[in-house]
Coordinates of C-alpha atoms and ligand atoms in Angstrom, one line a residue:
M1 CA 18.9 -9.2 -13.2
S2 CA 20.5 -12.3 -12.3
Q3 CA 22.4 -12.6 -9.1
T4 CA 26.0 -11.5 -8.2
F5 CA 28.9 -13.9 -9.0
A6 CA 29.4 -13.9 -5.3
D7 CA 26.0 -15.0 -4.3
Q8 CA 25.5 -17.3 -7.3
L9 CA 28.9 -19.2 -6.2
S10 CA 27.6 -19.0 -2.4
E11 CA 24.7 -21.0 -3.7
L12 CA 26.6 -23.5 -5.3
L13 CA 28.8 -24.0 -2.3
N14 CA 26.3 -24.0 0.2
T15 CA 24.3 -26.7 -1.6
A16 CA 27.3 -29.1 -2.1
L17 CA 28.5 -28.6 1.3
R18 CA 25.2 -30.5 2.3
S19 CA 25.6 -33.1 -0.1
T20 CA 28.9 -34.3 1.0
S21 CA 29.5 -37.2 3.4
A22 CA 29.8 -34.9 6.5
A23 CA 26.4 -33.0 5.7
D24 CA 24.8 -34.3 9.0
Q25 CA 28.0 -32.6 11.1
I26 CA 27.4 -29.3 9.5
P27 CA 25.5 -26.9 11.9
S28 CA 22.0 -25.9 10.2
G29 CA 22.7 -22.5 10.6
F30 CA 26.2 -22.2 8.9
T31 CA 26.7 -20.7 5.4
A32 CA 30.1 -20.9 3.8
Q33 CA 31.6 -17.6 3.2
I34 CA 33.0 -16.4 -0.4
D35 CA 35.4 -13.9 -0.8
Q36 CA 36.5 -11.8 -3.5
A37 CA 40.2 -12.9 -4.3
Q38 CA 43.0 -10.5 -4.0
N39 CA 45.2 -11.9 -7.0
R40 CA 43.5 -13.3 -10.2
N41 CA 46.3 -15.8 -10.6
F42 CA 44.5 -18.3 -8.0
G43 CA 41.3 -17.6 -9.2
D44 CA 38.5 -14.8 -9.0
Y45 CA 36.6 -16.0 -5.5
Q46 CA 38.0 -18.3 -2.8
S47 CA 36.4 -20.2 0.3
N48 CA 37.8 -21.1 3.4
A49 CA 34.9 -23.2 4.1
A50 CA 36.9 -26.7 4.3
M51 CA 39.3 -25.1 6.5
V52 CA 36.7 -23.8 9.1
L53 CA 34.6 -26.9 9.1
A54 CA 37.5 -29.8 9.0
K55 CA 37.7 -30.1 12.8
Q56 CA 33.7 -30.1 13.1
V57 CA 33.5 -32.9 10.5
K58 CA 36.6 -34.6 11.5
K59 CA 38.3 -34.5 8.1
N60 CA 41.7 -33.1 6.8
P61 CA 40.8 -29.9 5.3
R62 CA 42.7 -30.6 1.9
E63 CA 40.7 -33.8 1.6
F64 CA 37.5 -32.0 2.6
A65 CA 38.0 -29.3 0.2
A66 CA 38.2 -32.2 -2.6
E67 CA 35.2 -33.7 -1.6
I68 CA 33.7 -30.3 -1.7
I69 CA 34.8 -29.8 -5.3
E70 CA 33.5 -33.1 -6.1
A71 CA 29.9 -32.3 -5.0
I72 CA 29.8 -29.0 -6.8
P73 CA 27.6 -29.8 -10.0
Q74 CA 28.7 -28.8 -13.4
S75 CA 27.7 -25.0 -13.8
D76 CA 28.3 -22.6 -16.8
L77 CA 29.5 -20.1 -14.4
I78 CA 32.8 -21.5 -13.4
D79 CA 35.9 -23.4 -14.6
T80 CA 36.5 -26.7 -12.3
P81 CA 37.6 -25.2 -8.8
E82 CA 40.9 -25.9 -7.3
I83 CA 42.7 -26.4 -3.8
A84 CA 45.2 -24.1 -2.8
G85 CA 47.4 -23.8 0.3
P86 CA 46.2 -25.8 3.6
G87 CA 42.4 -26.2 1.7
F88 CA 41.5 -22.8 0.2
I89 CA 38.7 -23.6 -2.7
N90 CA 39.5 -21.2 -5.5
F91 CA 36.9 -20.7 -8.2
R92 CA 37.4 -19.0 -11.6
I93 CA 34.4 -17.4 -13.4
C94 CA 34.3 -18.6 -16.9
G95 CA 34.6 -16.3 -19.9
E96 CA 31.2 -16.9 -21.1
A97 CA 29.5 -16.0 -18.0
L98 CA 32.0 -12.9 -17.7
E99 CA 30.7 -12.1 -21.4
N100 CA 27.0 -12.8 -20.0
R101 CA 27.4 -10.7 -16.9
L102 CA 28.7 -7.7 -19.2
S103 CA 25.9 -7.7 -21.5
A104 CA 23.2 -7.6 -18.7
L105 CA 25.0 -4.7 -16.7
L106 CA 25.1 -2.9 -19.8
E107 CA 21.4 -3.2 -19.8
D108 CA 20.9 -2.2 -16.2
I109 CA 21.7 1.4 -16.4
E110 CA 20.4 2.5 -13.5
R111 CA 21.4 -0.2 -10.9
I112 CA 24.4 -1.5 -12.7
G113 CA 23.6 -4.8 -11.1
V114 CA 22.8 -3.7 -8.0
A115 CA 19.6 -5.3 -6.2
P116 CA 17.3 -3.5 -3.8
A117 CA 17.5 -4.7 -0.2
E118 CA 15.2 -7.6 0.5
N119 CA 13.3 -5.9 3.7
S120 CA 13.1 -2.5 3.1
R121 CA 13.2 -0.1 6.4
T122 CA 12.5 3.2 7.6
T123 CA 15.6 4.8 8.6
V124 CA 16.4 7.9 10.4
V125 CA 19.9 9.4 9.7
D126 CA 20.9 11.9 12.1
Y127 CA 23.9 13.7 11.0
S128 CA 25.9 17.3 10.6
A129 CA 23.7 18.6 13.6
P130 CA 26.2 21.5 14.0
N131 CA 25.2 23.9 16.9
V132 CA 23.5 27.1 16.2
A133 CA 25.5 30.4 16.4
K134 CA 28.8 28.6 17.0
P135 CA 31.4 27.8 14.0
M136 CA 30.2 25.0 12.0
H137 CA 33.8 23.6 11.9
I138 CA 36.2 21.2 9.9
G139 CA 35.0 18.6 12.7
H140 CA 31.4 18.8 11.3
I141 CA 32.7 18.1 7.8
R142 CA 33.1 14.4 8.7
G143 CA 29.7 13.6 10.3
T144 CA 28.3 15.7 7.4
I145 CA 29.8 14.0 4.6
I146 CA 29.7 10.4 6.1
G147 CA 26.1 11.3 6.9
D148 CA 25.1 11.8 3.5
C149 CA 27.0 9.2 1.8
L150 CA 25.1 6.8 4.0
V151 CA 22.0 8.1 3.3
R152 CA 22.5 8.1 -0.6
I153 CA 23.2 4.4 -0.3
S154 CA 20.4 3.3 2.1
R155 CA 18.0 5.0 -0.6
F156 CA 19.8 3.3 -3.6
L157 CA 19.5 0.0 -1.8
G158 CA 15.5 0.7 -1.7
H159 CA 15.2 1.6 2.1
N160 CA 12.8 4.4 3.0
V161 CA 15.3 7.0 4.5
I162 CA 14.5 10.3 6.3
S163 CA 17.4 12.5 7.1
D164 CA 17.1 14.8 10.1
N165 CA 19.5 17.7 11.0
H166 CA 19.1 17.7 14.8
I167 CA 20.8 21.1 15.1
G168 CA 21.8 22.3 18.5
D169 CA 19.6 25.3 18.7
W170 CA 18.7 25.5 22.3
G171 CA 22.0 25.2 24.2
T172 CA 23.7 27.5 26.8
Q173 CA 25.5 29.5 24.2
F174 CA 22.4 31.3 23.7
G175 CA 23.0 33.0 26.9
M176 CA 26.0 34.7 25.7
I177 CA 24.4 35.5 22.2
L178 CA 21.6 37.3 24.0
W179 CA 23.6 39.3 25.9
G180 CA 25.8 40.0 22.9
W181 CA 23.3 40.8 20.7
K182 CA 21.9 43.4 22.9
N183 CA 25.0 44.8 23.7
I184 CA 27.8 44.5 21.2
L185 CA 26.0 44.2 17.9
D186 CA 27.2 45.6 15.0
E187 CA 24.0 46.0 12.8
S188 CA 26.0 46.7 9.3
A189 CA 28.3 43.6 10.2
M190 CA 25.1 41.8 10.6
E191 CA 23.7 42.6 7.4
E192 CA 26.4 42.0 5.5
D193 CA 27.4 38.4 6.9
P194 CA 25.2 37.5 9.8
I195 CA 27.0 34.0 10.4
E196 CA 30.5 35.9 10.9
E197 CA 29.0 38.4 13.2
L198 CA 27.0 35.8 15.3
L199 CA 30.4 34.3 15.2
R200 CA 32.2 37.4 16.6
I201 CA 29.6 38.1 19.3
Y202 CA 29.8 34.2 20.5
R203 CA 33.7 34.5 20.4
E204 CA 33.9 37.9 22.1
V205 CA 31.4 37.1 24.8
N206 CA 32.9 33.6 25.6
A207 CA 36.1 35.0 26.2
K208 CA 34.5 37.6 28.4
T209 CA 33.0 35.0 30.7
K210 CA 36.2 33.2 31.0
D211 CA 37.8 35.4 33.9
D212 CA 34.6 37.0 35.2
E213 CA 32.2 34.9 37.3
S214 CA 29.8 37.7 37.8
F215 CA 29.5 38.2 34.0
K216 CA 28.9 34.4 33.7
D217 CA 25.6 34.9 35.6
I218 CA 24.6 37.5 33.6
C219 CA 24.6 35.7 30.7
K220 CA 23.0 32.9 32.5
N221 CA 20.3 35.2 33.7
E222 CA 19.5 36.1 29.7
L223 CA 19.2 32.4 29.2
V224 CA 16.8 31.4 32.1
K225 CA 14.7 34.6 30.6
L226 CA 14.9 32.9 27.3
Q227 CA 14.1 29.5 28.8
S228 CA 10.8 31.0 30.7
G229 CA 9.5 32.3 27.5
D230 CA 10.4 36.4 27.4
A231 CA 9.0 37.7 24.6
E232 CA 12.5 39.9 23.3
N233 CA 14.7 37.3 24.2
L234 CA 12.7 34.7 22.4
A235 CA 12.4 37.1 19.3
I236 CA 16.1 37.5 19.2
W237 CA 16.5 33.5 19.6
E238 CA 14.3 33.0 16.5
K239 CA 16.3 35.6 14.6
C240 CA 19.4 33.9 15.5
I241 CA 18.1 30.6 14.2
E242 CA 16.5 32.2 11.1
L243 CA 20.0 33.6 10.3
S244 CA 21.9 30.7 11.2
K245 CA 20.0 27.9 9.2
S246 CA 20.1 30.0 5.9
G247 CA 23.8 30.5 6.4
L248 CA 24.1 26.5 7.0
Q249 CA 21.9 25.9 4.2
K250 CA 24.2 27.9 1.8
I251 CA 27.2 25.4 2.9
Y252 CA 24.8 22.3 2.4
D253 CA 23.8 23.7 -1.3
R254 CA 27.5 23.8 -2.2
L255 CA 27.8 20.2 -0.8
D256 CA 24.8 19.0 -2.5
I257 CA 23.5 17.8 0.8
H258 CA 19.7 18.0 1.3
F259 CA 17.6 17.5 4.7
D260 CA 14.2 16.1 4.7
L261 CA 13.8 17.5 8.4
W262 CA 15.5 20.0 10.5
L263 CA 14.2 19.1 13.9
G264 CA 16.6 21.0 16.2
E265 CA 17.0 20.5 19.8
S266 CA 14.1 23.1 21.0
F267 CA 11.6 21.4 18.8
Y268 CA 11.2 18.8 22.0
N269 CA 11.4 21.5 24.4
D270 CA 7.2 20.9 25.6
K271 CA 8.2 17.2 25.5
L272 CA 10.7 17.1 28.4
G273 CA 8.7 17.7 31.4
P274 CA 6.2 15.2 31.0
L275 CA 9.0 12.9 29.8
V276 CA 11.0 13.1 32.8
D277 CA 7.6 12.3 34.8
Q278 CA 7.0 9.4 32.5
L279 CA 10.6 8.0 33.3
L280 CA 10.2 8.8 37.2
A281 CA 6.8 7.0 37.1
S282 CA 8.1 3.6 35.6
G283 CA 11.2 3.7 38.0
I284 CA 13.6 4.2 35.1
A285 CA 14.9 7.5 36.5
V286 CA 14.9 8.4 40.2
E287 CA 15.6 11.3 41.9
S288 CA 19.2 12.1 43.4
E289 CA 20.1 15.2 45.3
G290 CA 17.6 17.0 43.8
A291 CA 18.2 16.1 40.5
V292 CA 16.8 13.2 38.3
A293 CA 18.9 10.8 36.7
V294 CA 19.2 7.4 35.3
F295 CA 21.1 4.9 37.0
S296 CA 22.6 1.2 36.5
D297 CA 19.6 -1.4 36.9
G298 CA 22.3 -4.0 37.3
T299 CA 21.2 -6.2 34.6
L300 CA 24.4 -5.9 32.5
G301 CA 28.1 -7.0 33.3
E302 CA 30.0 -4.1 34.9
K303 CA 32.3 -4.1 31.9
D304 CA 29.5 -3.3 29.4
D305 CA 27.0 -1.2 31.8
P306 CA 27.7 2.7 30.5
F307 CA 25.9 3.5 34.0
L308 CA 29.3 2.5 35.9
K309 CA 32.7 3.6 35.7
N310 CA 35.8 2.2 37.2
E311 CA 37.8 4.3 39.4
D312 CA 40.7 3.1 41.6
D313 CA 39.8 -0.3 40.9
E314 CA 36.4 0.1 42.1
W315 CA 33.0 0.3 40.2
K316 CA 31.2 3.9 41.0
P317 CA 28.0 5.1 39.7
Q318 CA 28.1 7.0 36.4
P319 CA 24.4 8.2 35.9
A320 CA 22.7 9.9 33.0
L321 CA 21.6 13.4 34.2
I322 CA 18.0 14.1 32.9
R323 CA 16.8 17.3 35.0
K324 CA 18.9 19.4 36.8
S325 CA 18.4 20.4 40.5
D326 CA 17.6 23.9 39.2
G327 CA 14.8 22.1 36.6
G328 CA 16.9 22.6 33.6
F329 CA 17.0 19.8 30.8
L330 CA 20.0 18.2 29.3
Y331 CA 21.0 16.9 25.9
A332 CA 20.4 13.6 27.3
T333 CA 16.7 14.6 27.8
T334 CA 16.3 16.1 24.5
D335 CA 17.7 12.8 22.8
I336 CA 15.4 10.5 24.6
A337 CA 12.2 12.4 23.4
T338 CA 13.8 12.6 20.1
I339 CA 14.0 8.8 19.8
D340 CA 9.8 8.8 20.8
H341 CA 9.0 11.0 18.1
R342 CA 11.0 9.3 15.6
I343 CA 9.6 6.1 16.7
D344 CA 6.0 7.4 16.7
E345 CA 5.5 10.0 14.0
L346 CA 8.6 9.0 11.6
K347 CA 7.8 5.5 12.3
A348 CA 11.4 4.6 12.4
D349 CA 12.7 0.9 12.2
A350 CA 16.2 1.8 12.7
I351 CA 17.8 5.5 13.7
W352 CA 21.7 6.1 12.8
Y353 CA 23.7 8.6 14.8
V354 CA 26.6 9.9 12.9
V355 CA 28.6 11.8 15.6
G356 CA 32.0 12.0 16.8
A357 CA 33.5 9.5 18.8
P358 CA 33.7 11.8 21.9
Q359 CA 30.0 10.8 22.5
Q360 CA 30.3 7.4 22.7
L361 CA 29.2 7.2 26.4
H362 CA 26.2 9.7 25.7
F363 CA 24.6 7.0 22.8
D364 CA 25.6 4.0 25.2
Q365 CA 23.5 5.4 28.1
L366 CA 20.8 6.5 25.6
F367 CA 20.5 3.5 23.8
Q368 CA 20.4 1.3 27.0
I369 CA 17.5 3.6 28.3
S370 CA 15.5 2.9 25.3
K371 CA 16.1 -0.8 25.7
R372 CA 14.9 -0.4 29.2
R373 CA 11.8 1.3 27.9
G374 CA 11.0 -1.6 25.9
Q375 CA 11.5 0.3 22.6
D376 CA 11.7 -1.9 19.4
V377 CA 14.1 0.2 17.4
D378 CA 17.7 -0.6 15.9
L379 CA 20.1 2.1 17.1
Q380 CA 23.3 2.6 15.8
F381 CA 26.0 5.1 17.1
I382 CA 28.3 5.8 13.9
P383 CA 31.3 7.3 15.4
F384 CA 34.4 9.3 13.5
G385 CA 37.7 10.2 14.4
S386 CA 39.4 13.8 14.2
I387 CA 41.1 15.4 11.2
L388 CA 44.3 16.7 11.9
G389 CA 46.8 19.6 11.0
K390 CA 49.9 18.5 9.6
D391 CA 51.6 18.7 13.0
R392 CA 49.4 15.8 14.2
K393 CA 47.5 17.9 16.4
M394 CA 43.8 19.1 15.9
L395 CA 43.4 21.5 12.9
R396 CA 43.9 24.8 13.4
T397 CA 44.3 28.2 11.2
R398 CA 47.4 29.9 11.4
S399 CA 46.2 32.3 13.9
G400 CA 44.8 29.3 16.0
E401 CA 41.3 29.2 15.6
T402 CA 39.2 26.4 14.8
V403 CA 39.2 25.9 10.8
Q404 CA 35.6 26.5 9.3
L405 CA 34.1 24.6 7.0
A406 CA 33.2 27.4 4.5
D407 CA 36.6 28.4 4.4
V408 CA 37.9 24.9 3.5
L409 CA 35.2 24.5 0.8
D410 CA 36.5 27.8 -0.6
E411 CA 40.1 27.2 -0.4
A412 CA 39.4 23.7 -2.0
V413 CA 38.0 25.4 -5.0
V414 CA 40.5 28.1 -5.3
R415 CA 43.3 25.3 -5.6
A416 CA 41.4 23.0 -7.9
R417 CA 41.2 26.1 -10.2
A418 CA 44.9 26.2 -10.1
I419 CA 45.1 22.4 -11.5
V420 CA 42.1 23.2 -14.2
D421 CA 44.0 26.1 -15.4
E422 CA 46.9 24.5 -15.9
K423 CA 45.6 21.4 -17.6
N424 CA 42.9 23.1 -19.6
P425 CA 44.3 26.3 -20.2
D426 CA 42.1 26.9 -23.2
F427 CA 38.4 26.1 -21.5
T428 CA 36.4 28.8 -21.3
D429 CA 36.3 30.6 -17.7
E430 CA 32.7 29.4 -17.1
E431 CA 33.9 25.9 -17.7
K432 CA 37.0 26.0 -15.8
A433 CA 35.0 27.7 -12.8
E434 CA 32.4 24.5 -13.0
I435 CA 35.0 22.0 -13.2
A436 CA 37.1 23.3 -10.0
E437 CA 34.1 23.5 -8.3
V438 CA 33.3 19.9 -8.8
I439 CA 37.1 18.9 -8.3
G440 CA 37.5 21.0 -4.8
I441 CA 34.4 19.6 -3.5
G442 CA 34.9 16.2 -4.7
S443 CA 38.4 16.2 -3.5
V444 CA 37.5 17.5 -0.1
K445 CA 34.6 14.6 0.2
Y446 CA 36.9 11.9 -1.2
A447 CA 39.6 12.4 1.2
E448 CA 37.1 12.0 3.9
L449 CA 35.3 8.9 2.6
S450 CA 38.3 7.1 1.4
Q451 CA 39.4 6.8 5.0
F452 CA 38.0 4.5 7.6
R453 CA 36.0 6.8 9.2
M454 CA 37.6 6.0 12.9
T455 CA 40.9 6.7 11.5
D456 CA 42.4 10.3 12.8
Y457 CA 43.7 11.7 9.4
I458 CA 45.7 14.7 8.3
F459 CA 44.1 17.1 6.3
D460 CA 46.5 17.8 3.3
W461 CA 45.7 19.9 0.3
D462 CA 48.4 18.4 -1.8
T463 CA 47.6 15.0 -1.1
M464 CA 44.0 15.2 -1.6
L465 CA 44.2 17.4 -5.0
A466 CA 46.9 15.0 -6.6
L467 CA 46.3 13.7 -9.9
K468 CA 47.6 10.2 -9.0
G469 CA 46.8 8.3 -6.3
N470 CA 43.7 7.1 -4.2
T471 CA 41.9 10.9 -4.9
A472 CA 39.3 12.8 -6.2
P473 CA 41.1 14.1 -9.4
Y474 CA 42.3 10.7 -10.0
L475 CA 38.9 9.2 -10.3
L476 CA 37.5 11.9 -12.1
N477 CA 40.4 11.8 -14.8
A478 CA 39.6 8.1 -15.0
Y479 CA 35.8 9.2 -15.6
V480 CA 36.8 11.6 -18.1
R481 CA 38.8 9.4 -20.1
T482 CA 35.8 6.8 -20.7
R483 CA 33.8 9.7 -21.9
A484 CA 36.5 11.3 -24.3
I485 CA 36.4 8.4 -26.4
F486 CA 32.9 8.6 -27.1
R487 CA 33.8 12.4 -28.1
K488 CA 36.5 11.2 -30.4
L489 CA 33.8 8.7 -32.2
G490 CA 31.8 11.6 -32.4
S491 CA 28.8 9.8 -31.0
D492 CA 27.3 8.5 -27.7
Y493 CA 27.7 4.7 -26.9
E494 CA 25.8 2.4 -29.2
V495 CA 24.7 -1.3 -27.7
A496 CA 27.1 -3.6 -28.9
S497 CA 25.7 -6.2 -30.7
E498 CA 28.0 -9.0 -30.0
I499 CA 30.5 -9.2 -26.8
S500 CA 33.6 -11.2 -26.9
L501 CA 36.1 -11.3 -24.2
T502 CA 39.7 -12.0 -25.4
E503 CA 42.3 -10.5 -23.3
D504 CA 42.9 -11.0 -20.0
A505 CA 42.9 -7.5 -19.3
E506 CA 39.4 -7.1 -20.4
K507 CA 38.3 -9.9 -18.4
T508 CA 39.9 -8.4 -15.2
L509 CA 38.1 -5.5 -16.0
T510 CA 34.9 -7.1 -16.7
L511 CA 35.0 -9.1 -13.2
K512 CA 35.9 -5.8 -11.5
L513 CA 32.8 -4.1 -13.1
A514 CA 30.6 -6.8 -12.0
Q515 CA 31.7 -6.4 -8.4
F516 CA 30.1 -3.1 -8.2
A517 CA 26.7 -5.0 -7.1
E518 CA 28.9 -7.0 -4.4
I519 CA 30.3 -3.8 -3.0
V520 CA 27.8 -1.3 -2.6
P521 CA 25.7 -3.2 0.1
T522 CA 28.6 -4.2 2.0
V523 CA 29.3 -0.4 2.8
L524 CA 25.9 -0.3 5.4
D525 CA 27.4 -3.8 7.1
D526 CA 29.8 -1.7 9.1
F527 CA 28.9 1.9 7.8
R528 CA 32.4 2.1 5.5
P529 CA 31.9 4.3 2.7
N530 CA 35.8 3.6 2.1
A531 CA 35.0 -0.1 1.2
L532 CA 33.0 1.7 -1.8
A533 CA 36.0 4.3 -2.1
Q534 CA 38.7 1.7 -2.3
Y535 CA 36.6 -0.3 -5.0
L536 CA 36.1 2.6 -7.2
Y537 CA 40.2 3.5 -7.1
E538 CA 40.5 -0.4 -8.2
V539 CA 38.0 0.4 -11.1
A540 CA 39.9 3.3 -12.4
T541 CA 43.6 1.5 -12.2
T542 CA 41.9 -1.6 -13.4
Y543 CA 40.6 0.4 -16.3
H544 CA 44.0 2.2 -16.8
K545 CA 45.6 -1.2 -17.4
F546 CA 43.1 -2.3 -19.8
W547 CA 43.5 1.2 -21.4
E548 CA 47.3 0.2 -22.1
A549 CA 46.8 -3.3 -23.1
C550 CA 44.2 -3.0 -25.1
P551 CA 43.6 -0.5 -28.0
V552 CA 40.3 0.4 -28.5
L553 CA 39.4 2.5 -31.7
K554 CA 42.0 0.8 -33.7
A555 CA 40.3 -2.7 -33.1
D556 CA 37.6 -4.2 -35.0
G557 CA 34.4 -5.9 -35.1
A558 CA 33.3 -7.5 -32.0
V559 CA 36.6 -7.0 -30.4
R560 CA 36.2 -3.1 -30.5
E561 CA 32.5 -3.3 -29.4
T562 CA 33.5 -5.1 -26.4
R563 CA 36.0 -2.3 -25.8
L564 CA 33.4 0.3 -26.2
A565 CA 31.0 -1.6 -23.9
L566 CA 33.8 -2.0 -21.3
C567 CA 34.7 2.0 -21.5
E568 CA 30.9 2.7 -21.5
L569 CA 30.8 0.6 -18.3
T570 CA 33.4 1.7 -16.5
G571 CA 32.2 5.2 -16.9
R572 CA 28.7 4.3 -15.3
V573 CA 30.2 2.3 -12.7
L574 CA 32.8 5.6 -11.8
R575 CA 29.8 8.0 -12.1
C576 CA 27.0 6.0 -10.1
G577 CA 29.5 5.2 -7.7
L578 CA 30.9 8.9 -7.2
G579 CA 27.3 9.8 -7.1
L580 CA 26.7 7.3 -4.0
L581 CA 29.8 9.2 -2.2
G582 CA 28.2 12.4 -3.1
I583 CA 30.4 13.5 -5.9
K584 CA 29.7 14.8 -8.8
T585 CA 31.7 14.0 -12.3
T586 CA 32.7 16.6 -15.1
E587 CA 32.8 15.5 -18.6
K588 CA 36.0 16.9 -19.2
M589 CA 39.1 18.2 -17.5
Ligands
LIG601 N1 25.1 19.2 18.1 C1 25.9 17.8 18.4 C2 27.1 18.6 18.7 O1 27.4 19.1 17.9 C3 25.3 16.6 17.9 C4 24.3 16.3 17.9 C5 24.1 15.0 17.3 N2 23.0 14.4 17.3 C6 22.0 13.9 18.7 N3 20.7 13.5 18.4 N4 22.7 14.0 19.7 O2 28.0 17.8 19.3

């Protein structure tokens, strides 16, 4: 498969730049950017290189742009470029290049032009990671869905990706759970719905600790017993983990999310003691008031130093605690050990953490500690914001509790079913159920992935399930329409023998579809699945415009074949793109 239009243009432009009279003055590392044009009236791609370089080469930007255009050799890729405004260079892909690209994309069934990344890396993606025996709430939905999408895209680009669910299976909540298990467990409820019963225990005991200090100590005592290896407590703990994991697995199955590893916090328990000793010996950690902590080493500017905080106009120490004075280890200790394991055993080149924005400080400190230990690994914190209710406060149920993920999925499917019932009354019950599942789960995922991850967004059923607008139902419907034509024809797509683009709407759609290969890799530049979502939405709207302007089945010869080819390719791009977002498609709705 040849390069994308953007890459080909970039080559043309950068070569041209170096054969202008200003070539000597252009910094050797400079590469001119090629951007997709927002509006096809002014061309398909645009570069601001002449404006960016004008000062450096001491030329008027428009004149320099003309000189660059002069230096671009004749090619069968573009018509003659044009200058616009203060010195933009506009490129228009010529009709024949669009036709050739369309043919090539049709043959590239699996990848639709997306080239594998040049350097394949081993990346561990750490996401979802709920805390055992606590509810997996709606907040976890963000990390789970974003993480899964990043895994899918990295894999598609040819990277070796290991997804790891770093569940919180060793936290202080176990003190409460253990006491609850021994004292208030309802056996039959546990049999019926273990997750629900564990949750009830956690909530009830948690409430009891709120106003009773001595009861807090009782729970803490259970935790200490567990941590020092008490057989009874260990057995209960194991049972809890097992029950929770199988409950979580059900949710993940429904979401079509699969982890390669479930190395929870407890996996690292026996590594923590030696690790702290090693950190002490190397001087990275020091003892402080009986505890062990990592302090600033003074090598970073104050503002960039996560081990300092500004209080009343003064920089004060903000150490990372890695062993408490009672000997207990902390979240950070486990995370340091986890990095070691991922580098040493999993051979990670990169580790991505998809975790809520409030944990920024924890990861800033963690990454600094790794640097100070001389580790050569690319660590990325990929934070996300909150999901809000319509009142713009944290989303809660009517009774004021945190909204649980499993309930959200149930409700999504029930609501989607209403749409299917109305739209397709004559489908069988089984078909309706299947389609409702695809639309319901897809809508929850798409509502998440179509937002920039840092945006706090309002969770609103009506918007996310709407058949119009930037929603999953709209995209799924567009996909279904591309499939319906072939059903009407009574046959599958047959390869077009001749491609001939005549109408503008066809060319615009071809260009859009060709840009799939340009968009997909950029998602990983800044971890923005919403760039892909936005693109797919544009594919769907462009397709609808094409559909209105260009009759398909009524056309003849090459025109008809080309239009059918465009329908087929649109379907493939939508299916592949939605698949990268983790969203399934349906053939009918
Ligand atoms: N269990 C944590 C929480 O729910 C998230 C863990 C994220 N991963 C990590 N390696 N710290 O807040």
